mmCIF file of C-alpha atoms and ligand atoms in Angstrom:
data_model
loop_
_atom_site.group_PDB
_atom_site.id
_atom_site.type_symbol
_atom_site.label_atom_id
_atom_site.label_comp_id
_atom_site.label_asym_id
_atom_site.label_seq_id
_atom_site.Cartn_x
_atom_site.Cartn_y
_atom_site.Cartn_z
ATOM 1 C CA MET A 1 26.032 -11.725 -32.338
ATOM 2 C CA GLN A 2 25.199 -9.193 -35.055
ATOM 3 C CA LEU A 3 21.693 -9.644 -36.489
ATOM 4 C CA PHE A 4 21.307 -8.665 -40.147
ATOM 5 C CA LEU A 5 18.144 -8.710 -42.261
ATOM 6 C CA ASP A 6 18.225 -10.513 -45.613
ATOM 7 C CA THR A 7 15.883 -8.253 -47.545
ATOM 8 C CA THR A 8 15.412 -5.394 -50.021
ATOM 9 C CA ASP A 9 11.937 -4.595 -48.643
ATOM 10 C CA THR A 10 12.670 -1.101 -47.352
ATOM 11 C CA ALA A 11 9.224 -0.609 -45.783
ATOM 12 C CA THR A 12 9.674 -3.700 -43.605
ATOM 13 C CA LEU A 13 13.295 -2.686 -42.963
ATOM 14 C CA ARG A 14 12.236 0.763 -41.700
ATOM 15 C CA ALA A 15 9.682 -0.834 -39.370
ATOM 16 C CA LEU A 16 12.130 -3.383 -37.943
ATOM 17 C CA ALA A 17 14.949 -0.812 -37.674
ATOM 18 C CA GLU A 18 12.709 0.889 -35.075
ATOM 19 C CA THR A 19 13.494 -2.011 -32.690
ATOM 20 C CA GLY A 20 17.068 -0.697 -32.509
ATOM 21 C CA LEU A 21 18.251 -4.308 -32.845
ATOM 22 C CA VAL A 22 18.976 -4.563 -36.580
ATOM 23 C CA ASP A 23 22.753 -4.456 -37.061
ATOM 24 C CA GLY A 24 22.980 -4.689 -40.845
ATOM 25 C CA VAL A 25 21.445 -5.914 -44.112
ATOM 26 C CA THR A 26 22.368 -8.426 -46.783
ATOM 27 C CA THR A 27 21.060 -8.469 -50.334
ATOM 28 C CA ASN A 28 21.722 -10.657 -53.355
ATOM 29 C CA PRO A 29 20.808 -10.477 -57.072
ATOM 30 C CA THR A 30 17.604 -12.482 -56.466
ATOM 31 C CA LEU A 31 16.451 -10.050 -53.754
ATOM 32 C CA ILE A 32 17.308 -7.079 -55.991
ATOM 33 C CA ALA A 33 15.300 -8.628 -58.849
ATOM 34 C CA LYS A 34 12.415 -9.247 -56.415
ATOM 35 C CA SER A 35 12.434 -5.569 -55.397
ATOM 36 C CA GLY A 36 11.771 -4.521 -59.011
ATOM 37 C CA ARG A 37 13.958 -1.467 -58.327
ATOM 38 C CA ASN A 38 17.240 -0.032 -59.563
ATOM 39 C CA MET A 39 20.062 -1.671 -57.556
ATOM 40 C CA THR A 40 21.949 1.558 -56.793
ATOM 41 C CA GLU A 41 18.766 3.269 -55.589
ATOM 42 C CA VAL A 42 17.648 0.451 -53.303
ATOM 43 C CA ILE A 43 21.130 -0.050 -51.813
ATOM 44 C CA ALA A 44 21.452 3.713 -51.216
ATOM 45 C CA GLU A 45 18.055 3.763 -49.452
ATOM 46 C CA ILE A 46 18.974 0.747 -47.301
ATOM 47 C CA CYS A 47 22.271 2.429 -46.329
ATOM 48 C CA GLU A 48 20.290 5.468 -45.112
ATOM 49 C CA ILE A 49 17.975 3.287 -43.013
ATOM 50 C CA ILE A 50 20.700 1.079 -41.471
ATOM 51 C CA GLN A 51 24.114 2.469 -40.479
ATOM 52 C CA GLY A 52 25.650 -1.011 -40.084
ATOM 53 C CA PRO A 53 27.115 -3.221 -42.863
ATOM 54 C CA VAL A 54 24.957 -3.467 -46.014
ATOM 55 C CA SER A 55 25.974 -6.202 -48.466
ATOM 56 C CA ALA A 56 25.585 -5.522 -52.206
ATOM 57 C CA GLU A 57 26.611 -8.339 -54.568
ATOM 58 C CA VAL A 58 28.665 -8.080 -57.748
ATOM 59 C CA THR A 59 27.353 -9.942 -60.804
ATOM 60 C CA ALA A 60 30.547 -10.190 -62.873
ATOM 61 C CA VAL A 61 32.414 -13.527 -62.818
ATOM 62 C CA GLU A 62 35.978 -12.423 -63.665
ATOM 63 C CA ALA A 63 38.130 -10.708 -61.028
ATOM 64 C CA ALA A 64 38.869 -7.552 -63.025
ATOM 65 C CA ALA A 65 35.181 -6.898 -63.733
ATOM 66 C CA MET A 66 34.222 -7.826 -60.140
ATOM 67 C CA ILE A 67 36.700 -5.229 -58.895
ATOM 68 C CA LYS A 68 35.223 -2.541 -61.156
ATOM 69 C CA GLU A 69 31.669 -3.391 -60.053
ATOM 70 C CA GLY A 70 32.695 -3.628 -56.398
ATOM 71 C CA GLU A 71 34.374 -0.237 -56.428
ATOM 72 C CA LYS A 72 31.172 1.267 -57.893
ATOM 73 C CA LEU A 73 29.039 -0.437 -55.223
ATOM 74 C CA ALA A 74 31.401 0.614 -52.414
ATOM 75 C CA ALA A 75 31.083 4.239 -53.581
ATOM 76 C CA ILE A 76 27.315 4.217 -52.898
ATOM 77 C CA ALA A 77 27.836 4.601 -49.127
ATOM 78 C CA PRO A 78 30.580 4.027 -46.515
ATOM 79 C CA ASN A 79 28.697 1.078 -44.983
ATOM 80 C CA VAL A 80 28.441 -0.906 -48.228
ATOM 81 C CA VAL A 81 30.023 -4.364 -48.024
ATOM 82 C CA VAL A 82 30.897 -5.816 -51.444
ATOM 83 C CA LYS A 83 29.476 -9.325 -51.740
ATOM 84 C CA VAL A 84 31.473 -11.729 -53.888
ATOM 85 C CA PRO A 85 30.800 -15.403 -54.769
ATOM 86 C CA LEU A 86 33.264 -17.949 -53.354
ATOM 87 C CA THR A 87 35.116 -18.705 -56.585
ATOM 88 C CA VAL A 88 38.805 -18.432 -57.568
ATOM 89 C CA GLU A 89 38.032 -15.183 -59.392
ATOM 90 C CA GLY A 90 35.982 -13.957 -56.467
ATOM 91 C CA LEU A 91 38.813 -14.555 -53.988
ATOM 92 C CA LYS A 92 41.275 -12.788 -56.295
ATOM 93 C CA ALA A 93 38.949 -9.763 -56.185
ATOM 94 C CA VAL A 94 38.590 -10.054 -52.384
ATOM 95 C CA GLN A 95 42.368 -9.751 -51.997
ATOM 96 C CA THR A 96 42.308 -6.492 -53.974
ATOM 97 C CA PHE A 97 39.361 -5.146 -51.971
ATOM 98 C CA SER A 98 41.096 -6.132 -48.724
ATOM 99 C CA GLN A 99 44.208 -4.160 -49.719
ATOM 100 C CA SER A 100 42.082 -1.097 -50.565
ATOM 101 C CA GLY A 101 40.050 -1.224 -47.337
ATOM 102 C CA ILE A 102 36.767 -2.223 -48.986
ATOM 103 C CA MET A 103 34.710 -4.567 -46.752
ATOM 104 C CA THR A 104 33.763 -7.897 -48.352
ATOM 105 C CA ASN A 105 31.214 -10.635 -47.759
ATOM 106 C CA VAL A 106 32.166 -13.894 -49.502
ATOM 107 C CA THR A 107 28.907 -15.668 -50.303
ATOM 108 C CA LEU A 108 27.708 -19.094 -51.486
ATOM 109 C CA CYS A 109 30.022 -20.870 -49.042
ATOM 110 C CA PHE A 110 29.225 -24.583 -48.564
ATOM 111 C CA SER A 111 32.364 -26.129 -47.019
ATOM 112 C CA ALA A 112 34.889 -25.450 -44.266
ATOM 113 C CA LEU A 113 37.771 -25.507 -46.765
ATOM 114 C CA GLN A 114 35.996 -22.911 -48.921
ATOM 115 C CA ALA A 115 35.631 -20.764 -45.788
ATOM 116 C CA LEU A 116 39.349 -21.237 -45.036
ATOM 117 C CA MET A 117 40.232 -19.889 -48.495
ATOM 118 C CA ALA A 118 37.899 -16.890 -48.014
ATOM 119 C CA ALA A 119 39.586 -16.102 -44.694
ATOM 120 C CA LYS A 120 43.057 -16.475 -46.227
ATOM 121 C CA ALA A 121 41.959 -14.027 -48.967
ATOM 122 C CA GLY A 122 41.127 -11.472 -46.268
ATOM 123 C CA ALA A 123 37.316 -11.551 -46.402
ATOM 124 C CA THR A 124 35.553 -9.386 -43.820
ATOM 125 C CA PHE A 125 32.623 -11.824 -43.676
ATOM 126 C CA VAL A 126 31.996 -15.311 -45.056
ATOM 127 C CA SER A 127 28.397 -16.474 -45.652
ATOM 128 C CA PRO A 128 27.823 -20.225 -45.264
ATOM 129 C CA PHE A 129 24.341 -21.100 -46.574
ATOM 130 C CA VAL A 130 22.853 -23.438 -43.965
ATOM 131 C CA GLY A 131 19.300 -23.720 -45.353
ATOM 132 C CA ARG A 132 20.455 -24.686 -48.814
ATOM 133 C CA LEU A 133 22.760 -27.349 -47.355
ATOM 134 C CA ASP A 134 19.796 -28.759 -45.381
ATOM 135 C CA ASP A 135 17.732 -28.726 -48.591
ATOM 136 C CA HIS A 136 20.583 -30.717 -50.172
ATOM 137 C CA GLY A 137 20.374 -33.385 -47.433
ATOM 138 C CA ALA A 138 23.513 -32.163 -45.661
ATOM 139 C CA GLU A 139 23.781 -30.779 -42.104
ATOM 140 C CA GLY A 140 23.970 -27.013 -42.504
ATOM 141 C CA MET A 141 24.673 -26.175 -38.879
ATOM 142 C CA GLY A 142 27.486 -28.739 -38.774
ATOM 143 C CA LEU A 143 29.296 -26.537 -41.282
ATOM 144 C CA ILE A 144 29.034 -23.567 -38.929
ATOM 145 C CA GLN A 145 30.675 -25.561 -36.145
ATOM 146 C CA GLU A 146 33.458 -26.658 -38.513
ATOM 147 C CA ILE A 147 34.131 -23.100 -39.697
ATOM 148 C CA ARG A 148 34.132 -21.841 -36.089
ATOM 149 C CA THR A 149 36.791 -24.425 -35.258
ATOM 150 C CA VAL A 150 38.903 -23.612 -38.332
ATOM 151 C CA PHE A 151 38.769 -19.837 -37.723
ATOM 152 C CA ASP A 152 39.596 -20.269 -34.027
ATOM 153 C CA ASN A 153 42.452 -22.708 -34.807
ATOM 154 C CA TYR A 154 44.175 -20.105 -36.973
ATOM 155 C CA ASP A 155 42.876 -16.924 -35.306
ATOM 156 C CA PHE A 156 41.315 -15.567 -38.514
ATOM 157 C CA ASP A 157 39.556 -12.187 -38.243
ATOM 158 C CA THR A 158 36.980 -13.111 -40.890
ATOM 159 C CA GLU A 159 33.494 -13.114 -39.340
ATOM 160 C CA ILE A 160 31.108 -16.042 -39.796
ATOM 161 C CA LEU A 161 27.842 -14.601 -41.216
ATOM 162 C CA VAL A 162 25.318 -17.460 -41.076
ATOM 163 C CA ALA A 163 23.078 -17.186 -44.129
ATOM 164 C CA SER A 164 20.166 -19.008 -45.744
ATOM 165 C CA VAL A 165 18.606 -19.139 -42.267
ATOM 166 C CA ARG A 166 15.141 -20.706 -42.368
ATOM 167 C CA SER A 167 14.172 -21.040 -38.698
ATOM 168 C CA LEU A 168 14.736 -20.042 -35.092
ATOM 169 C CA SER A 169 16.450 -23.394 -34.533
ATOM 170 C CA HIS A 170 19.076 -22.480 -37.142
ATOM 171 C CA LEU A 171 19.633 -19.204 -35.300
ATOM 172 C CA LYS A 172 19.708 -20.795 -31.828
ATOM 173 C CA GLU A 173 22.346 -23.294 -32.947
ATOM 174 C CA ALA A 174 24.333 -20.494 -34.598
ATOM 175 C CA VAL A 175 24.429 -18.455 -31.370
ATOM 176 C CA LEU A 176 25.328 -21.525 -29.281
ATOM 177 C CA ILE A 177 28.197 -22.310 -31.658
ATOM 178 C CA GLY A 178 29.391 -18.723 -31.484
ATOM 179 C CA ALA A 179 28.890 -17.500 -35.050
ATOM 180 C CA ASP A 180 29.620 -13.772 -35.322
ATOM 181 C CA CYS A 181 26.554 -12.732 -37.332
ATOM 182 C CA ALA A 182 23.410 -14.150 -38.887
ATOM 183 C CA THR A 183 21.307 -12.739 -41.697
ATOM 184 C CA LEU A 184 17.617 -13.429 -41.248
ATOM 185 C CA PRO A 185 14.447 -13.255 -43.265
ATOM 186 C CA PRO A 186 12.366 -10.519 -41.534
ATOM 187 C CA SER A 187 9.866 -13.159 -40.358
ATOM 188 C CA VAL A 188 12.553 -15.062 -38.405
ATOM 189 C CA PHE A 189 13.792 -11.816 -36.829
ATOM 190 C CA GLN A 190 10.221 -10.983 -35.734
ATOM 191 C CA ASP A 191 9.736 -14.492 -34.318
ATOM 192 C CA MET A 192 12.772 -14.014 -32.043
ATOM 193 C CA PHE A 193 10.747 -11.729 -29.759
ATOM 194 C CA LYS A 194 7.805 -14.099 -29.407
ATOM 195 C CA HIS A 195 6.872 -16.746 -26.839
ATOM 196 C CA PRO A 196 3.301 -17.744 -25.862
ATOM 197 C CA LEU A 197 4.224 -17.845 -22.159
ATOM 198 C CA THR A 198 5.392 -14.223 -22.346
ATOM 199 C CA ASP A 199 2.038 -13.156 -23.788
ATOM 200 C CA ARG A 200 0.127 -15.231 -21.262
ATOM 201 C CA GLY A 201 2.209 -13.963 -18.354
ATOM 202 C CA LEU A 202 1.810 -10.332 -19.384
ATOM 203 C CA ASP A 203 -1.955 -10.709 -19.758
ATOM 204 C CA ALA A 204 -2.119 -12.154 -16.237
ATOM 205 C CA PHE A 205 0.065 -9.361 -14.771
ATOM 206 C CA LEU A 206 -2.088 -6.666 -16.386
ATOM 207 C CA ALA A 207 -5.351 -8.325 -15.322
ATOM 208 C CA ASP A 208 -4.153 -8.522 -11.709
ATOM 209 C CA TRP A 209 -2.862 -4.946 -11.827
ATOM 210 C CA ALA A 210 -6.220 -3.692 -13.140
ATOM 211 C CA LYS A 211 -7.877 -5.177 -10.041
ATOM 212 C CA THR A 212 -5.819 -2.909 -7.781
ATOM 213 C CA GLY A 213 -7.372 0.195 -9.317
ATOM 214 C CA GLN A 214 -3.958 1.844 -9.060
ATOM 215 C CA SER A 215 -2.008 3.851 -11.627
ATOM 216 C CA ILE A 216 1.758 4.325 -11.576
ATOM 217 C CA LEU A 217 1.578 7.893 -12.971
HETATM 218 O O1 G3P B 301 21.278 -13.667 -49.142
HETATM 219 C C1 G3P B 301 22.050 -14.731 -48.705
HETATM 220 C C2 G3P B 301 21.240 -15.903 -48.225
HETATM 221 O O2 G3P B 301 20.703 -15.622 -46.960
HETATM 222 C C3 G3P B 301 20.126 -16.308 -49.157
HETATM 223 O O3 G3P B 301 19.698 -17.566 -48.742
HETATM 224 O O4 G3P B 301 18.722 -19.762 -49.376
HETATM 225 O O5 G3P B 301 17.240 -17.925 -48.507
HETATM 226 O O6 G3P B 301 18.226 -17.724 -50.805
HETATM 227 P P1 G3P B 301 18.404 -18.267 -49.399
#
């Protein structure tokens, strides 16, 4: 399971990269707008902080323009993944990127048949948005199970990148299903380390150790 961070906050990214457990980053036009920074600059900085896949999304809607934008984004750094919306034009562009060895992340996926088309187009990653499906009254994690089954049925190489993750329960279900990757808000990533019984147990160990008066060094 590769754990990506869904953020353009480079200060938080630097801090969490110190854990050694951040495998990549995803961004989108909303996160770029939120950063208030130039897209090329922030993507270049993220690619210096994280050596793994860094998704940068095109904003054109026709294949030819998407390809031009994607080639520019891919030139920023070798670990840039070109993010493309799951549309007919987007999947035309993905086929071109696939032939030229540019990694792609097909985003805004909301059905198993959409994911099938992304895999057939040669996408490196497909991003089903579980939180937004939940918001819509659907069962987001059910889609992950369906896509897992479809990809295993036909032995597709495309990796399932669970996105729009809102909670640890989303992530737990994703890992139990066997999704390949998940992209997390930094807060969810930080919550993964935490459990009250761990804190309580450590406090008790250290209190008992202190009573021995010993030191290991
Ligand atoms: O960036 C892709 C996805 O994780 C965004 O999801 O619903 O939090 O905007 P959302």
